[in-house]
PDB file of C-alpha atoms and ligand atoms in Angstrom:
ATOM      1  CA  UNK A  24     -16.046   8.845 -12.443  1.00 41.00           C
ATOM      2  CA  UNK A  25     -12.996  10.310 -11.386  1.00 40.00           C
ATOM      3  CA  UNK A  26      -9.834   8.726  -9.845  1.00 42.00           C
ATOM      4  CA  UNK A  27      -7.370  11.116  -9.381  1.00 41.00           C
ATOM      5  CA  UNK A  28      -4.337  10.067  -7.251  1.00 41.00           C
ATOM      6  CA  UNK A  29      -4.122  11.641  -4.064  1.00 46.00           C
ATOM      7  CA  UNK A  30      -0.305  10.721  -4.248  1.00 46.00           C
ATOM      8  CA  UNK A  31       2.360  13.223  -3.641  1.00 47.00           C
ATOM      9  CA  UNK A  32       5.160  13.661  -6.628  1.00 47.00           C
ATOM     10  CA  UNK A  33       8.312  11.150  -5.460  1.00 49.00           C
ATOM     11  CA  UNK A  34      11.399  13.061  -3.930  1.00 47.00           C
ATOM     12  CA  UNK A  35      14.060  12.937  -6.589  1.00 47.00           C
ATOM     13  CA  UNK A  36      15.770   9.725  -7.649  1.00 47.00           C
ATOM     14  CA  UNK A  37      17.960   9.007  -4.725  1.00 50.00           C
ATOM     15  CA  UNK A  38      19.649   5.513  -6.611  1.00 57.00           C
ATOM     16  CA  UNK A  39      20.810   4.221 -10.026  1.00 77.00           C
ATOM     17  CA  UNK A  40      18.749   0.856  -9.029  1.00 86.00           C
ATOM     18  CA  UNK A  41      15.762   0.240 -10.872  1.00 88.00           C
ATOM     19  CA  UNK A  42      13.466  -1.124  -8.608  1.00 91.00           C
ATOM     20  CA  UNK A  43      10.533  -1.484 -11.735  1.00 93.00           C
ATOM     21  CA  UNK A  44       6.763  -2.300 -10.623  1.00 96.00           C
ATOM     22  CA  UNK A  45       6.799  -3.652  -6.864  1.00 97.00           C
ATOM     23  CA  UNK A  46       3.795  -4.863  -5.094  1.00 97.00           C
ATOM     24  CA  UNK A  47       3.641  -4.753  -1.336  1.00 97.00           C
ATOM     25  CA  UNK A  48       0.888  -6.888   0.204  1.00 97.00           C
ATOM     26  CA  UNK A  49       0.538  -7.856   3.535  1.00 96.00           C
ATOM     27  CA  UNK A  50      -2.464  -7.283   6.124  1.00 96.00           C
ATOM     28  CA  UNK A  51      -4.209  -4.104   6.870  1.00 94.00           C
ATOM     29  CA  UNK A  52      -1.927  -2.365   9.714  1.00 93.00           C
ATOM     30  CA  UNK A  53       1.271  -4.073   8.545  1.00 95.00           C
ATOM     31  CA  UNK A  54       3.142  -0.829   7.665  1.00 93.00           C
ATOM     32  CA  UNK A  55       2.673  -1.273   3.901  1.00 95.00           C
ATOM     33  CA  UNK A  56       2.103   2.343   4.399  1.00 94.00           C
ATOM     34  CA  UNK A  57       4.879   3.343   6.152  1.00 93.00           C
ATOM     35  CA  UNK A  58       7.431   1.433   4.134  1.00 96.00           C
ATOM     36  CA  UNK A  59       6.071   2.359   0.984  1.00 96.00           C
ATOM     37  CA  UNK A  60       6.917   5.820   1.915  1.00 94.00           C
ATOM     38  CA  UNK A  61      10.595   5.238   2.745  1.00 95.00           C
ATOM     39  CA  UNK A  62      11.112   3.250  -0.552  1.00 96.00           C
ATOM     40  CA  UNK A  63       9.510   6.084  -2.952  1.00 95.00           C
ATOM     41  CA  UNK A  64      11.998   8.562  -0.724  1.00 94.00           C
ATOM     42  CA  UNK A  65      15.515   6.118  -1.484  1.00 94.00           C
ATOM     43  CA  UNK A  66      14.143   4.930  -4.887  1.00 94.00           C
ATOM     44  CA  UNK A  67      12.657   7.831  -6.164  1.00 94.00           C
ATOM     45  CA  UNK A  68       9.493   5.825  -7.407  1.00 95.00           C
ATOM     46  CA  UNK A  69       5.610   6.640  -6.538  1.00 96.00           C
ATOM     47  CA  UNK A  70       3.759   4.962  -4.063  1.00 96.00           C
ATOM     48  CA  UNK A  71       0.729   3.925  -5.748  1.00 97.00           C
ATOM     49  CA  UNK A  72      -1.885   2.976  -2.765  1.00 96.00           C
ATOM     50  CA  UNK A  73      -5.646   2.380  -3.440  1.00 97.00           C
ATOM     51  CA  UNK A  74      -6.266   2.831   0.069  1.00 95.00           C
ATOM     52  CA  UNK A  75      -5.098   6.816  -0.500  1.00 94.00           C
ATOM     53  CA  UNK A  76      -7.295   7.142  -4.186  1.00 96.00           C
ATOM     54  CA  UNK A  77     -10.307   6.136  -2.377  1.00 97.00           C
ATOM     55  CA  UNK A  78      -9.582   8.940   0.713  1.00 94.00           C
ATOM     56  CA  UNK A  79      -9.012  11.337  -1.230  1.00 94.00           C
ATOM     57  CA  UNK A  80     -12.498  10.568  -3.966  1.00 96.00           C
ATOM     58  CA  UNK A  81     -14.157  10.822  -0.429  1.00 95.00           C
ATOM     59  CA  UNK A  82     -12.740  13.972   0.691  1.00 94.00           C
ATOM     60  CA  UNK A  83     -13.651  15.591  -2.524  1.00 96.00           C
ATOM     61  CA  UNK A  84     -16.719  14.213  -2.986  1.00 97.00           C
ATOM     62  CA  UNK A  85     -16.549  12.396  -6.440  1.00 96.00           C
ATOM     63  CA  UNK A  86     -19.417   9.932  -7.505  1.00 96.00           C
ATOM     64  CA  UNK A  87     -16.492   6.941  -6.701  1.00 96.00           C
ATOM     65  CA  UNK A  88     -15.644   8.418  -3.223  1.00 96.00           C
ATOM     66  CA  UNK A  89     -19.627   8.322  -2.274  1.00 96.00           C
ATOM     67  CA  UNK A  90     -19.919   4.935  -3.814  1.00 96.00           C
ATOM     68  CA  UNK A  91     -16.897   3.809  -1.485  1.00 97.00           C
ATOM     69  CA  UNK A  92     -17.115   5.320   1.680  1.00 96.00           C
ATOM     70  CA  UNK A  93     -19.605   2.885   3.231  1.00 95.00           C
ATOM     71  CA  UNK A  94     -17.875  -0.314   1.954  1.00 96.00           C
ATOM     72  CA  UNK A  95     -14.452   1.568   3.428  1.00 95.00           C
ATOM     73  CA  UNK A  96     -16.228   2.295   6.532  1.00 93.00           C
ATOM     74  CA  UNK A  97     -17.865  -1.383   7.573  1.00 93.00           C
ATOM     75  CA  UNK A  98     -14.380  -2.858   6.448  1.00 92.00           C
ATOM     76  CA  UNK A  99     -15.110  -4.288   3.312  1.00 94.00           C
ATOM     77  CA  UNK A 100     -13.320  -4.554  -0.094  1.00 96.00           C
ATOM     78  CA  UNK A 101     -14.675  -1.911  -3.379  1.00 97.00           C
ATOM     79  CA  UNK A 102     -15.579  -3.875  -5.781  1.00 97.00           C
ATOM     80  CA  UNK A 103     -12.792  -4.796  -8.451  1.00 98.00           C
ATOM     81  CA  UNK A 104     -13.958  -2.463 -11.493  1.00 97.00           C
ATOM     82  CA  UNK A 105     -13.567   0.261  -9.778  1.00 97.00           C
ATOM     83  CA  UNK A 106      -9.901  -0.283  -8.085  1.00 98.00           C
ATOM     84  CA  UNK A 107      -9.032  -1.632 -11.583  1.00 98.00           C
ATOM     85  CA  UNK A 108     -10.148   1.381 -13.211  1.00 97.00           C
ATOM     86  CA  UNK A 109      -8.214   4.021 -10.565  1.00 97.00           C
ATOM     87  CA  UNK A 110      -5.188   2.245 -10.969  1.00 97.00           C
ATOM     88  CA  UNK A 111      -5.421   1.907 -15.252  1.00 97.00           C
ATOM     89  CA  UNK A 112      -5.540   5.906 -15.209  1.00 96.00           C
ATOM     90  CA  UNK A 113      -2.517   6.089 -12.278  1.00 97.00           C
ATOM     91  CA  UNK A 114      -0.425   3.745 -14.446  1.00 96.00           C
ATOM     92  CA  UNK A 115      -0.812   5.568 -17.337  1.00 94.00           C
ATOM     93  CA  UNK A 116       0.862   8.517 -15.361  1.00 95.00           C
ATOM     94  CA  UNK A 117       4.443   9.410 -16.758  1.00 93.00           C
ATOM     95  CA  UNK A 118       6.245   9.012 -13.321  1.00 94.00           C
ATOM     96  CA  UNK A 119       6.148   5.044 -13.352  1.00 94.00           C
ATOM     97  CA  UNK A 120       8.257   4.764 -15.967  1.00 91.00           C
ATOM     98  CA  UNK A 121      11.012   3.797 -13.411  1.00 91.00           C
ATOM     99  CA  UNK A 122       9.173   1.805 -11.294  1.00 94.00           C
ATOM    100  CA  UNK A 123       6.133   1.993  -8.730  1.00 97.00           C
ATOM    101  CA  UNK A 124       4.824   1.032  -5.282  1.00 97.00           C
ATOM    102  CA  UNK A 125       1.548  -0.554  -5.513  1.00 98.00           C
ATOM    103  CA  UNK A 126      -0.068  -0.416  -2.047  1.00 97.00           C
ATOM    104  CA  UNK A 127      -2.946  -2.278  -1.363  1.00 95.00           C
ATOM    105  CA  UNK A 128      -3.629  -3.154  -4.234  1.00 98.00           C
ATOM    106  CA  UNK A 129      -4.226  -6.037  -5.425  1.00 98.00           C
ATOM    107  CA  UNK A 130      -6.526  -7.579  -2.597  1.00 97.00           C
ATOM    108  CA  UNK A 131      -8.354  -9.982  -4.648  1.00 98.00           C
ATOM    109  CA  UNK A 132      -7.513 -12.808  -6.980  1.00 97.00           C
ATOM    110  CA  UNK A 133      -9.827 -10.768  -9.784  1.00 98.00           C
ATOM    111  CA  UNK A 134      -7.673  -7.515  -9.145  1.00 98.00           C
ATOM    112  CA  UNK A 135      -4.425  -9.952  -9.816  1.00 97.00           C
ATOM    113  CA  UNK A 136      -5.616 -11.362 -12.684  1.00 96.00           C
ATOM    114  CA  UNK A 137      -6.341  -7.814 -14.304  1.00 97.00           C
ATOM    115  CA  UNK A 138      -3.072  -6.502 -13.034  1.00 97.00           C
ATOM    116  CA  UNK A 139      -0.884  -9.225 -14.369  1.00 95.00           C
ATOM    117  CA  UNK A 140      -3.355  -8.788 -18.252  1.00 95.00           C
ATOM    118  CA  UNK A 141      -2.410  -5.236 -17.915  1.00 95.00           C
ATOM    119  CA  UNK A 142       0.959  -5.640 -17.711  1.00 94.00           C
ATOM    120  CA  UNK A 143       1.153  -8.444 -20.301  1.00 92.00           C
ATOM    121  CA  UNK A 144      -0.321  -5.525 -22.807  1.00 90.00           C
ATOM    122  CA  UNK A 145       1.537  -2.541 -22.303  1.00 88.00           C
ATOM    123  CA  UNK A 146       4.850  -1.707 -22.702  1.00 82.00           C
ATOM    124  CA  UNK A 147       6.530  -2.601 -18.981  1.00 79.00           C
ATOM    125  CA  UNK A 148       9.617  -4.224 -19.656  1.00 81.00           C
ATOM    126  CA  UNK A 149      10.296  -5.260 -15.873  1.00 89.00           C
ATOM    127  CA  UNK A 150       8.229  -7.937 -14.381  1.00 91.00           C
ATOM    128  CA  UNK A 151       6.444  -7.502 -11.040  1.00 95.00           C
ATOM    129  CA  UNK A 152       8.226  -8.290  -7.592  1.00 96.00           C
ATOM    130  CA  UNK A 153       6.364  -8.709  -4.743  1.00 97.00           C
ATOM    131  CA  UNK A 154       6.598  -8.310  -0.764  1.00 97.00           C
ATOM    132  CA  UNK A 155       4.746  -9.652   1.846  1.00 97.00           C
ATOM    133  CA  UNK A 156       5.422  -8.340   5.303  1.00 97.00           C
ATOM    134  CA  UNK A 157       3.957 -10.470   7.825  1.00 96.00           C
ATOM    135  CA  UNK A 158       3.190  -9.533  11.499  1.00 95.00           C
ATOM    136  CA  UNK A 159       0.435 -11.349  14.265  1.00 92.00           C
ATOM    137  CA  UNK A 160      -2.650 -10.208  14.246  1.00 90.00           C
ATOM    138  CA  UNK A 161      -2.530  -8.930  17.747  1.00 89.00           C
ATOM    139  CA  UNK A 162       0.173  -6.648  16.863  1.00 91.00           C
ATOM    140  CA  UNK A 163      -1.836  -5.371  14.108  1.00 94.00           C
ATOM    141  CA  UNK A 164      -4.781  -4.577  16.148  1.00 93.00           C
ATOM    142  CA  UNK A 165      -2.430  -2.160  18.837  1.00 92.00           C
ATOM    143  CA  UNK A 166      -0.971  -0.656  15.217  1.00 92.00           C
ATOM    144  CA  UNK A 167      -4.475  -0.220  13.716  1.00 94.00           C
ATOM    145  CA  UNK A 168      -5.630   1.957  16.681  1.00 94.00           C
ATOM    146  CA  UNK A 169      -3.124   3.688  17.513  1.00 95.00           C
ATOM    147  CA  UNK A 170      -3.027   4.635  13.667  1.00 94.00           C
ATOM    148  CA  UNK A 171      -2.769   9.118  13.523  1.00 96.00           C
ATOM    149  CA  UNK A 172      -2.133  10.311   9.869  1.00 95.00           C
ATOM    150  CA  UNK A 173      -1.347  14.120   8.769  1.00 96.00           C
ATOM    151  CA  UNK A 174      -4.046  14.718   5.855  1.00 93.00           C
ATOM    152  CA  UNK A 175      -1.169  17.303   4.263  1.00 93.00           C
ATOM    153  CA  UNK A 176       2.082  15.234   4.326  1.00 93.00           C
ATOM    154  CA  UNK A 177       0.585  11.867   4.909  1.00 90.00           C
ATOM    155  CA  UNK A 178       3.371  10.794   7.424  1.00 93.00           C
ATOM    156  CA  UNK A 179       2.031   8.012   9.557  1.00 92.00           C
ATOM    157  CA  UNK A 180       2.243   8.257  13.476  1.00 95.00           C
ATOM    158  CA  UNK A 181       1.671   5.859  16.159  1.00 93.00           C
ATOM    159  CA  UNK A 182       0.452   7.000  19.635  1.00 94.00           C
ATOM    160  CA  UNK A 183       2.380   3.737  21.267  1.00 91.00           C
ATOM    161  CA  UNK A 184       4.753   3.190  18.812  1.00 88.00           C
ATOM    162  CA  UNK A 185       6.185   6.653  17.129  1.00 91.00           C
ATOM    163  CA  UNK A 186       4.290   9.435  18.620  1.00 96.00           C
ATOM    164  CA  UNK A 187       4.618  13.000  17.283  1.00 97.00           C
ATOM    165  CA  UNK A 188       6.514  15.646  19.226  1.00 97.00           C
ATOM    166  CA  UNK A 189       3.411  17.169  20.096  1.00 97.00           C
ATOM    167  CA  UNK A 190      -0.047  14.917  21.123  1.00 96.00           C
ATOM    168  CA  UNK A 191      -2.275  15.115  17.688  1.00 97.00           C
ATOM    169  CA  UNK A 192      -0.297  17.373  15.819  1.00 97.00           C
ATOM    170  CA  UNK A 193       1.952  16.590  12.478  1.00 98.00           C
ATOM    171  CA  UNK A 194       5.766  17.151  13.200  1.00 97.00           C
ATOM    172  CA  UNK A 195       6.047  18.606  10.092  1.00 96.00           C
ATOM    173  CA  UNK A 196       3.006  20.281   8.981  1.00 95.00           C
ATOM    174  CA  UNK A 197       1.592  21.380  12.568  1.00 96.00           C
ATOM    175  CA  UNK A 198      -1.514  20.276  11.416  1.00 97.00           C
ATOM    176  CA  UNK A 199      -4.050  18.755  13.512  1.00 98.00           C
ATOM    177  CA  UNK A 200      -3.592  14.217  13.212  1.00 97.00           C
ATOM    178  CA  UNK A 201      -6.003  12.550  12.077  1.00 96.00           C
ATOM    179  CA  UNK A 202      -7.640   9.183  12.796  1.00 95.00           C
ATOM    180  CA  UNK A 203      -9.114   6.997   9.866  1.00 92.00           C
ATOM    181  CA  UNK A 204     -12.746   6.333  10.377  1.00 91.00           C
ATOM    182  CA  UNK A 205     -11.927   2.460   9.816  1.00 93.00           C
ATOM    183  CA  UNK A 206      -9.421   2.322  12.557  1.00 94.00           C
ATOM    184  CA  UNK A 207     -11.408   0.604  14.768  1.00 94.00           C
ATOM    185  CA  UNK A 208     -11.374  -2.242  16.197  1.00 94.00           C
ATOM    186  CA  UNK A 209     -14.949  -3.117  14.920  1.00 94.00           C
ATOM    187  CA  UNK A 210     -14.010  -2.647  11.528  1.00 93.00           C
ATOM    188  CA  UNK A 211     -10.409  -4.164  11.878  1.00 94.00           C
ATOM    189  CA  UNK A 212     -11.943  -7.300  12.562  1.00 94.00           C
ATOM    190  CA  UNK A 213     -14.295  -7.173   8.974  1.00 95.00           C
ATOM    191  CA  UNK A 214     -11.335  -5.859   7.352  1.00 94.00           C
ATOM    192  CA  UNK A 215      -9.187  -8.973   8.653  1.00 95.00           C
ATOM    193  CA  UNK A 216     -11.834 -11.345   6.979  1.00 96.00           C
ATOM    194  CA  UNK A 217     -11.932  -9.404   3.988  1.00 95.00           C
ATOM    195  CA  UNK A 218      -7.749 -10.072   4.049  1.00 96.00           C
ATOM    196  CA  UNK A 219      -7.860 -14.035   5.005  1.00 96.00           C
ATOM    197  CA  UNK A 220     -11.048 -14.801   2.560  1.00 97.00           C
ATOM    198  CA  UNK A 221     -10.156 -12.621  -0.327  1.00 97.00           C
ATOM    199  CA  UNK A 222      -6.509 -11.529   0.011  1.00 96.00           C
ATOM    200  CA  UNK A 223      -4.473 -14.622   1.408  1.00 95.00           C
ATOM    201  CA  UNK A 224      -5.101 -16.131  -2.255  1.00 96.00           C
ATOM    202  CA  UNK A 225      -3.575 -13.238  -3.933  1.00 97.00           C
ATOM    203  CA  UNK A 226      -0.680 -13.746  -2.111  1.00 96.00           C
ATOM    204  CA  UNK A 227      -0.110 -17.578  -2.914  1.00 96.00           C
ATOM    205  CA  UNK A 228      -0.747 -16.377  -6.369  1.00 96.00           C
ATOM    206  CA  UNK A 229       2.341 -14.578  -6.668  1.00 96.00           C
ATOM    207  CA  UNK A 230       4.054 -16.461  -4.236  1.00 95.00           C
ATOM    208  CA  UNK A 231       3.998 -19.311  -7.022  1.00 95.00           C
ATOM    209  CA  UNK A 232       5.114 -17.588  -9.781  1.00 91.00           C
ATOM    210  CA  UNK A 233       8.877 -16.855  -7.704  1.00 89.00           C
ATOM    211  CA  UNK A 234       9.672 -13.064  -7.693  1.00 93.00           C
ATOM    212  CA  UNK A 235       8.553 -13.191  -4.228  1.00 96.00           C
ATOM    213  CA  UNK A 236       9.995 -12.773  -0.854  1.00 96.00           C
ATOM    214  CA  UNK A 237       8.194 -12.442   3.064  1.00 96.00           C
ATOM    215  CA  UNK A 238       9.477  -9.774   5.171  1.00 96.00           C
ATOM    216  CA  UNK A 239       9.101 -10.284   8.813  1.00 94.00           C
ATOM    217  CA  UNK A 240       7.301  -6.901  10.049  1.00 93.00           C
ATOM    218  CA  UNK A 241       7.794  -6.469  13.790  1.00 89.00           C
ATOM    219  CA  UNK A 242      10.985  -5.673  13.630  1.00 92.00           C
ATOM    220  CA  UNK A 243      12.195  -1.583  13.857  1.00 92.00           C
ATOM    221  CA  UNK A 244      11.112   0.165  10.570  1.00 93.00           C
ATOM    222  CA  UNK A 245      14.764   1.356   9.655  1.00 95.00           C
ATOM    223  CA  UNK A 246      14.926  -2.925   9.700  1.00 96.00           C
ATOM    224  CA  UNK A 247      12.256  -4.124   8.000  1.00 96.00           C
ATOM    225  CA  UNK A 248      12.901  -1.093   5.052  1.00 97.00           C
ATOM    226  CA  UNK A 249      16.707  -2.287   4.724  1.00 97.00           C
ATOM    227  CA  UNK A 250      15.249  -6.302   5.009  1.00 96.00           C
ATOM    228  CA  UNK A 251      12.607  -5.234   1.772  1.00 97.00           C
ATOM    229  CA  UNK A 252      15.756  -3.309   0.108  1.00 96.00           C
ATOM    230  CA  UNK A 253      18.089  -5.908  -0.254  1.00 95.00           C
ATOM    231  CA  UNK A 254      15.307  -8.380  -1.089  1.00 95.00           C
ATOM    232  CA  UNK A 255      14.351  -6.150  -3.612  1.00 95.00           C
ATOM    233  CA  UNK A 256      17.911  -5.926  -5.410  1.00 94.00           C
ATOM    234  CA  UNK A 257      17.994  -9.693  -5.004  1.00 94.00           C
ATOM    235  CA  UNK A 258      14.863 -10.625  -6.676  1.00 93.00           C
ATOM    236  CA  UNK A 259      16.197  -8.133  -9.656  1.00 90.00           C
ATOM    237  CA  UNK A 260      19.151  -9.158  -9.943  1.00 86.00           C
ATOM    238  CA  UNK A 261      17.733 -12.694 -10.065  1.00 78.00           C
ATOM    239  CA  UNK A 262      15.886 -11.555 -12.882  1.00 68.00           C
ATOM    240  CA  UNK A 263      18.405  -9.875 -15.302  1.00 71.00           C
TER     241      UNK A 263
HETATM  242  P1  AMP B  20      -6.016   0.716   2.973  1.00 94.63           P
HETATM  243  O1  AMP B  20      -5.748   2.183   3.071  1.00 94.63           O
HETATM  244  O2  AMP B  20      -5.145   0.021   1.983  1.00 94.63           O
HETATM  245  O3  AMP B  20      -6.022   0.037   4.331  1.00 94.63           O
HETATM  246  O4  AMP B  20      -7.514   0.571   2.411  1.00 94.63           O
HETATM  247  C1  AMP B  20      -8.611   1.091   3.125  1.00 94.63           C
HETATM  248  C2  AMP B  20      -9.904   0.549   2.535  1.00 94.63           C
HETATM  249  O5  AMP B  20     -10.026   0.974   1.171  1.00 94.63           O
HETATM  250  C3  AMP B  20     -10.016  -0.967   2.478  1.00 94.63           C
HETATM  251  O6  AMP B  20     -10.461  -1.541   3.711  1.00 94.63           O
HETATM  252  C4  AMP B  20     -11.034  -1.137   1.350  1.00 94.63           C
HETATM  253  O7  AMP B  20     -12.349  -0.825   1.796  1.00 94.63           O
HETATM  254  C5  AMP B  20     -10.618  -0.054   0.374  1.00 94.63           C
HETATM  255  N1  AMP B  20      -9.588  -0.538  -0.571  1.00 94.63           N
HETATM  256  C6  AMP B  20      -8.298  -0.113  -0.666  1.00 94.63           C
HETATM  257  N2  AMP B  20      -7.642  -0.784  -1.634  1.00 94.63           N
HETATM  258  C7  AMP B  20      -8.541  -1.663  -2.149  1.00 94.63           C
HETATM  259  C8  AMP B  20      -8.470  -2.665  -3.144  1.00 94.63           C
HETATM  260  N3  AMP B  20      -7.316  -2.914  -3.815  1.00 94.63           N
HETATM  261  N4  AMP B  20      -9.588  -3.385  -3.405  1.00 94.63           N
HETATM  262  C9  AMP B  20     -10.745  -3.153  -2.769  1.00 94.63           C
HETATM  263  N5  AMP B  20     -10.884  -2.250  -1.786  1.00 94.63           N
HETATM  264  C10 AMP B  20      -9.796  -1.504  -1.473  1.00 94.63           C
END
């Protein structure tokens, strides 16, 4: 089974700070997706989401993109193995070495455990720090819809919120926006239970073990990136 990343390479360092493995959890339509991005541009570190791996299997047709899309489709989780075994093979990628941005991943306490085993074993020196952006859940559902992605650059558009230039089109690709197939409300509402059954734990989990903060989400992305910045350097710094 394949799992190629469907990640693009990180822009170039922009900062001495080493931000080391960082988990960003929070509930689908967040912006875990949009922040992610704007900390692998000032850090210089991959964003590492599950959410993308699985696209992209689909879009080339591998054995785990068929075995996914329907599960991805009706809202519901992939089963652990195999988001356990696409992240193994991202991890053991060169580019991590100065840290990472796990997105959406993990989303159960099964993936967590795993994760945190994985870690124990190899040779990461840095322990994980996690952020949970929080928003209501009406909020997410005008965010979920309104959702437009560009399938080359993966910048993330909002037709309320940050509309491109031009309707449907990328501002910097000028290709053609598109809308994920589980962006609907239908499926919004599976993939919510799928969050407060399965991923809520996760969350205590590391929430408990203290290199942890919540970032309130509904405040202007420039915010909430600057809010998950400093918490970042805080949570490090706590930890030297
Ligand atoms: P996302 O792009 O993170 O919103 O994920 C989209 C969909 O991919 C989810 O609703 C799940 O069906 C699947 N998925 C992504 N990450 C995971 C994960 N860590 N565990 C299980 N399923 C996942």
């Amino acid at each position: 089974m394949t799992s190629e990343s469907a990640v693009h390479p990180p822009a170039p360092a922009a900062s001495k700070f080493l931000p080391g493995p960082v988990l960003l959890l929070g509930a689908p339509g967040v912006g875990k997706g949009t922040q992610a991005q704007r900390l692998m541009a000032d850090f210089g570190i991959p964003q590492i989401s599950t959410g993308d791996i699985l696209r992209d299997n689909i879009a080339r047709g591998t054995e785990l993109g068929r075995a996914a899309k329907g599960l991805m489709d009706q809202g519901q989780l992939v089963p652990d193995e195999m988001v356990n075994d696409m992240v193994k093979a991202r991890l053991e990628q060169t580019d991590v070495e100065r840290g990472y941005i796990l997105d959406g991943y993990p989303r159960t306490l099964g993936q967590a455990e795993w994760l945190d085993r994985f870690l124990s074993l190899s040779d990461e020196k840095s322990p994980l720090v996690a952020i949970n952006i929080q928003v209501d859940e009406q909020e997410l559902l005008r965010r979920i819809t309104g959702r437009r992605i560009c399938p080359v650059c993966k910048t993330i558009y909002n037709i309320y919120s940050k509309p491109p230039k031009h309707s449907g089109v990328c501002d910097n690709e000028g290709s053609p926006l598109q809308h994920r197939s589980d962006d609907t409300e239908n499926a919004f509402i599976e993939r919510m239970k799928a969050y407060n059954s399965l991923t809520a734990p996760v969350i205590e989990h590391y929430s408990k073990q203290g290199r942890f903060r919540d970032v309130v989400g509904y405040r202007p992305v420039e915010e909430v990136t600057a809010f998950i910045e400093s918490a970042l350097r805080e949570l490090r710094k706590a930890g030297e």
